[in-house]
XYZ file of C-alpha atoms in Angstrom:
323
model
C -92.991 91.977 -90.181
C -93.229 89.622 -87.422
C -89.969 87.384 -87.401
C -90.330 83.872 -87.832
C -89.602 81.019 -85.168
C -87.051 78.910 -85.342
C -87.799 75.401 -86.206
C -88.575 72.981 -83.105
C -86.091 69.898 -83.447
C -87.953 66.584 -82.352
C -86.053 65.996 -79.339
C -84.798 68.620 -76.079
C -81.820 70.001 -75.752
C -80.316 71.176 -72.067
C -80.853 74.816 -71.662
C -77.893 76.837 -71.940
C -75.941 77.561 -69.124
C -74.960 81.118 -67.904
C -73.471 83.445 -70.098
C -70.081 82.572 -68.972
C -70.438 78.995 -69.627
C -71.961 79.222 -72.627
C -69.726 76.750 -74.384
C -71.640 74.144 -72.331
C -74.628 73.719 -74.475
C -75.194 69.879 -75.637
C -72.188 68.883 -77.542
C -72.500 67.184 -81.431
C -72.168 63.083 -79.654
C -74.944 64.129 -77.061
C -77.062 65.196 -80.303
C -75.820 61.721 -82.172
C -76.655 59.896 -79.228
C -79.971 60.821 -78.928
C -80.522 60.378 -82.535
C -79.719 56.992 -82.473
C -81.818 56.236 -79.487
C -84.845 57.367 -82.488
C -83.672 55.313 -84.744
C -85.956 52.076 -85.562
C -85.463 49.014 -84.458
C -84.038 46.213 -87.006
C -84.944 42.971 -87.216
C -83.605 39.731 -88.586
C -86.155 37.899 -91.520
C -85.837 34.989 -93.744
C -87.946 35.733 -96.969
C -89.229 33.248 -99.098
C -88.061 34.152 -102.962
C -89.062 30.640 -104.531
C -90.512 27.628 -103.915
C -93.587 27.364 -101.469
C -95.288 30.436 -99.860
C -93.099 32.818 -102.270
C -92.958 36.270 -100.516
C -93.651 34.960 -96.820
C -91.936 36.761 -94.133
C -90.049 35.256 -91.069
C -89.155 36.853 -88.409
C -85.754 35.436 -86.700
C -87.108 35.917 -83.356
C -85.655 33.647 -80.818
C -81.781 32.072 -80.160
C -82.571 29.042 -82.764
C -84.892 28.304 -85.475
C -84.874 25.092 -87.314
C -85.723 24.313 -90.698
C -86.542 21.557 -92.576
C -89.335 18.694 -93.620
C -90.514 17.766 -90.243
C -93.470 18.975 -88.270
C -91.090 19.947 -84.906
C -89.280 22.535 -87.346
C -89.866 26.024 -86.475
C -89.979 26.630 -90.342
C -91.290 23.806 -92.143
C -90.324 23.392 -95.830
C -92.246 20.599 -97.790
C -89.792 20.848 -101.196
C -87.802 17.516 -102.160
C -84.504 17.460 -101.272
C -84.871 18.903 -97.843
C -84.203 16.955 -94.814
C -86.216 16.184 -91.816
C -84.157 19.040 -89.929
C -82.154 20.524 -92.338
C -80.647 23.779 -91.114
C -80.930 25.757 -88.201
C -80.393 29.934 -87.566
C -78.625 30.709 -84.644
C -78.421 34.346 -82.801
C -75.238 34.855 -81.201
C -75.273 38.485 -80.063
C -75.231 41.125 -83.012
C -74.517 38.209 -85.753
C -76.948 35.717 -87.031
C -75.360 32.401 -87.917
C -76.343 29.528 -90.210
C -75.753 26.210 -89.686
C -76.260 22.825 -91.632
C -77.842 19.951 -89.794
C -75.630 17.133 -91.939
C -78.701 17.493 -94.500
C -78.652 14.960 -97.120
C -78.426 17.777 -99.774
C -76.600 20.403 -97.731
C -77.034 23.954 -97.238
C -75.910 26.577 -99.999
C -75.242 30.252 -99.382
C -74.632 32.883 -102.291
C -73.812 29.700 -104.563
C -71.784 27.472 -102.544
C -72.235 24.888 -99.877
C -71.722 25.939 -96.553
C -71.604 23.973 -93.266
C -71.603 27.338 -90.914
C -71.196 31.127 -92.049
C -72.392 34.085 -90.281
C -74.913 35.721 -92.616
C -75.185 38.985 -94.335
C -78.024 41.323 -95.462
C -79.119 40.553 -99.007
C -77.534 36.655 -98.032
C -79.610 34.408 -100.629
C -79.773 30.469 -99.041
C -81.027 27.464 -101.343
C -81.998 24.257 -99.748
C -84.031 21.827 -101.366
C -84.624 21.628 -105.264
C -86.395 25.258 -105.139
C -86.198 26.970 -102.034
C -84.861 30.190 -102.201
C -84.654 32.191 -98.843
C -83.025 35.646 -98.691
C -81.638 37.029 -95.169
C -82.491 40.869 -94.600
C -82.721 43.423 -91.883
C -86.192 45.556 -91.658
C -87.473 47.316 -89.345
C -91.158 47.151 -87.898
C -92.554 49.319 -90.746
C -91.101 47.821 -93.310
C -92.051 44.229 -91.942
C -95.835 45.254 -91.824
C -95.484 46.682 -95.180
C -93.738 43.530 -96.566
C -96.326 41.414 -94.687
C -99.424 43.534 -96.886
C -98.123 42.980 -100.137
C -97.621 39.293 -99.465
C -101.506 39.284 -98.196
C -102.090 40.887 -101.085
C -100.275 38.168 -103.000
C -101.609 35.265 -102.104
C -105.708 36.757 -101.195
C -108.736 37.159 -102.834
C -109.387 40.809 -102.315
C -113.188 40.500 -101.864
C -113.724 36.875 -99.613
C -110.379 37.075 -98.183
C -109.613 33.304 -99.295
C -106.203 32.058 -101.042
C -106.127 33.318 -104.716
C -106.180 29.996 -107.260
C -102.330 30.455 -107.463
C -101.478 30.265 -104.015
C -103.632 27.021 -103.846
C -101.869 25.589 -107.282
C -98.400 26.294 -105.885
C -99.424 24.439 -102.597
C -101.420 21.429 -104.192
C -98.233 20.551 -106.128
C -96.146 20.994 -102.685
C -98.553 18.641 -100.616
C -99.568 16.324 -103.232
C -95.495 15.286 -103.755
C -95.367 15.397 -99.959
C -98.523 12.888 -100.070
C -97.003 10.457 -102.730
C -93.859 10.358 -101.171
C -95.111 9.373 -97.629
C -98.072 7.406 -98.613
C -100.547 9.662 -96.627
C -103.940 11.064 -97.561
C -105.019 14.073 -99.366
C -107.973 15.451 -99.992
C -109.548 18.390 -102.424
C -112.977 19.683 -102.413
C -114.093 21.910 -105.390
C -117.137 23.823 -105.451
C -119.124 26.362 -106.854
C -122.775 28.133 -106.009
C -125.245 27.173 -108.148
C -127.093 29.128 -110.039
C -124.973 32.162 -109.974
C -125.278 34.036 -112.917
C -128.976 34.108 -112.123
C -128.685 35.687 -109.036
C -126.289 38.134 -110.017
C -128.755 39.075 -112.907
C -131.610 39.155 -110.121
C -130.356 40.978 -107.424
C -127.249 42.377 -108.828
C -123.596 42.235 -108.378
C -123.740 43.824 -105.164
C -125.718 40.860 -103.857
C -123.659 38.699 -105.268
C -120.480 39.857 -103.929
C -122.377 39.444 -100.121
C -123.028 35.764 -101.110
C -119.564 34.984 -102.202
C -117.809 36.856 -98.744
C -120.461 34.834 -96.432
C -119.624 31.575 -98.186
C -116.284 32.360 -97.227
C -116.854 33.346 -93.980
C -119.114 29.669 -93.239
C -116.722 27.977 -94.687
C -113.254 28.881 -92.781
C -115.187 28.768 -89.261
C -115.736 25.501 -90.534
C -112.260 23.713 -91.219
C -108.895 23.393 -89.731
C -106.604 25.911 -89.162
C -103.989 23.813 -91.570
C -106.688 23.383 -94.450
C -106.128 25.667 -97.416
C -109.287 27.319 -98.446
C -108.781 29.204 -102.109
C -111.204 30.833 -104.203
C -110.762 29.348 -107.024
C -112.272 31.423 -109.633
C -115.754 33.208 -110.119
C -118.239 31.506 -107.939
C -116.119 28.756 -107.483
C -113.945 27.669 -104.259
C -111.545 24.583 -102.748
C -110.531 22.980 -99.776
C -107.401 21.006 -99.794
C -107.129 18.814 -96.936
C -103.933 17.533 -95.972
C -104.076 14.085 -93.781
C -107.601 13.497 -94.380
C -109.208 10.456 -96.415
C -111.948 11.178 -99.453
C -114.977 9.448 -96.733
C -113.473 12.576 -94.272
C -113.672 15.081 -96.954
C -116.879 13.982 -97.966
C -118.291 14.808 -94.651
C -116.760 17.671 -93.956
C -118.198 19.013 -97.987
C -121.648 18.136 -96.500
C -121.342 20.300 -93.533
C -119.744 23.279 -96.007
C -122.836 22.146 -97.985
C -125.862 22.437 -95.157
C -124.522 25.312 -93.818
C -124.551 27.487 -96.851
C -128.161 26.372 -97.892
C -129.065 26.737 -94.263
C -127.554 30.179 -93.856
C -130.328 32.903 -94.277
C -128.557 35.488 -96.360
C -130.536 38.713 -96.800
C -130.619 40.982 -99.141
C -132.932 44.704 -99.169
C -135.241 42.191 -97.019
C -135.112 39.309 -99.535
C -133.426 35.928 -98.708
C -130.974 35.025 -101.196
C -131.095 31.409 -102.738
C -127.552 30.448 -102.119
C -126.609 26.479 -102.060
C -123.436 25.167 -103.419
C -122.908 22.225 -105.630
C -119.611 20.168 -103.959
C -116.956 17.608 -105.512
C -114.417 15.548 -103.892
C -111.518 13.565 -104.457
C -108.483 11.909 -102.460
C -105.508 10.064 -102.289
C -104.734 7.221 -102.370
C -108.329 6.222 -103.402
C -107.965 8.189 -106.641
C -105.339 7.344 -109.010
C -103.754 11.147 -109.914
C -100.311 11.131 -110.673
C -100.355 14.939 -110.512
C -101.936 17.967 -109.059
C -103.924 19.118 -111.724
C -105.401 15.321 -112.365
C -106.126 15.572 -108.234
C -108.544 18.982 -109.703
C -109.679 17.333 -112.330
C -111.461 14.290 -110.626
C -113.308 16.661 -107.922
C -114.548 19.048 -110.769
C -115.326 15.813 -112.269
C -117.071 14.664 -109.328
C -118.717 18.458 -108.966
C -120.331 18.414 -112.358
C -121.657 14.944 -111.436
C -123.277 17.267 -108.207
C -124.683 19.717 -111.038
C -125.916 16.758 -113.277
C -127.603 14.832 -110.668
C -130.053 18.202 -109.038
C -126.939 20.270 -107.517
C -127.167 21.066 -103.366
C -125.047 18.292 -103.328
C -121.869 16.049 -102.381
C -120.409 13.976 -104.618
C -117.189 11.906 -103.862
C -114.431 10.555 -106.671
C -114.874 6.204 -106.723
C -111.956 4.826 -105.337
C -109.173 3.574 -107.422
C -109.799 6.006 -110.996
C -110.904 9.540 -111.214
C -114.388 8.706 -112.377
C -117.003 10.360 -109.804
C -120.139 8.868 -108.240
């Protein structure tokens, strides 16, 4: 019987030296040495637990990053209670350092308010009424896996868009934001029309192509900062932060022409895809919540069905009656 080979270790050793130096070969540290050189490389990440964006990853990537409510912050955190620049992560060699920016709320590690501490894996950090970050080490792998499952969070599997709960968690986020700064916001709802019957025509299938090119026309058509969510079924939103309910309007009737103008075939068949739309905005509508901000663009959306659907209808100023 043929003996076997002994197993190849992933790395090369010296070769041995003459016979009468043979206590030369590569001593145990050599071996540990090189064995550290292979192992990977760990990174610092803040990862959201609670409040906005639950499960994002960020990488702590550079000497400083700043967090807090304004737009210059490297992470920006729209929850009350957070100031303008609220705390900041330094790098200072092997340690990573937090520090509060004299925040109007302060800055609390592990349960108690801190002003500077060096922090630890596992570290959990509350700022604001419900942001929860925890500090961690991963390495590369573990960051790409950590960044699928939060894609897989917060997407539609089959068009790609924000699930409905990722858009819920944000409207609430941006329309406080909104109230308390007096700025605009905007939501468009709206849904393909006559769905059911082409499902039933051309099958599911065909279906599922409609929904992934309405999805694909309708990100190449807003900003990168827009938050485009399918919302359930056939149905979809934009919420538009910044932008008045005249604005949203005309960006719904480009959404709008494109889909009915987009030739979508099917087995040599063009579908008929159009899209019935519904917006409404603040401060023109008076919603004293999220959910009444939805409410008067489905509103204004049936009022698109109602009237011949392939159409745009905007919320009337001042109530959250469409037309």
């Amino acid at each position: 019987m043929a003996s076997q080979k002994p197993p190849r270790l992933g790395f090369s050793l010296p070769p041995l030296a003459d016979e009468g130096d043979a206590t030369s070969i590569t001593s145990f540290v050599e071996i540990q040495k090189e064995l550290a050189k292979r192992q990977p490389q760990l990174n610092a990440y803040l990862i959201v637990l609670q409040g906005s964006n639950v499960g994002a990853m960020i990488k702590v990537d550079g000497p400083e990053l700043t967090l807090g409510r304004s737009s210059q912050a490297t992470v920006r955190i729209e929850d009350d209670g957070v100031s303008r620049r609220h705390a900041r992560i330094l790098r200072l060699g092997d340690q990573v350092m937090i520090e509060d920016l004299n925040s109007a709320n302060g800055t609390i590690v592990n349960g108690e308010k801190s002003n500077r501490q060096v922090l630890k894996d596992g570290d959990k950090i509350r700022i604001g009424s419900t942001t929860i970050l925890k500090f961690t080490y991963h390495d590369n792998l573990d960051e790409s896996f950590q960044q699928q499952m939060y894609e897989a969070a917060i997407r539609d599997g089959l068009t790609k868009a924000y699930n409905k709960k990722f858009l819920l968690d944000r409207l609430e986020t941006e329309f406080a934001y909104a109230k308390r700064h007096k700025t605009p916001l905007a939501l468009i709802m709206y849904d393909l029309d006559h769905f059911k019957k082409l499902n039933d025509t051309f099958g599911h299938i065909a279906g599922d192509l409609a929904l992934q090119t309405v999805s694909r026309i309708t990100l190449q058509l807003i900003r990168a900062e827009d938050i485009f969510a399918r919302y359930g079924g056939e149905e979809f939103s934009i919420l538009c932060r910044g932008v008045s309910g005249a604005a949203a309007g005309t960006l719904a009737e480009r959404v709008r022409a494109s889909i009915s103008g987009t030739h979508m075939d099917w087995q040599g068949t063009r579908l008929p895809v159009s899209a019935s739309m519904g917006v409404a905005a603040l401060p023109e509508v008076n919603a004293g919540s999220g959910l009444e901000l939805i409410g008067a663009a489905d509103g204004a959306l049936y009022e698109s069905k109602r009237s011949g659907r392939n159409r745009v209808t905007i919320c009337l100023p001042g109530n959250t009656t469409p037309g």
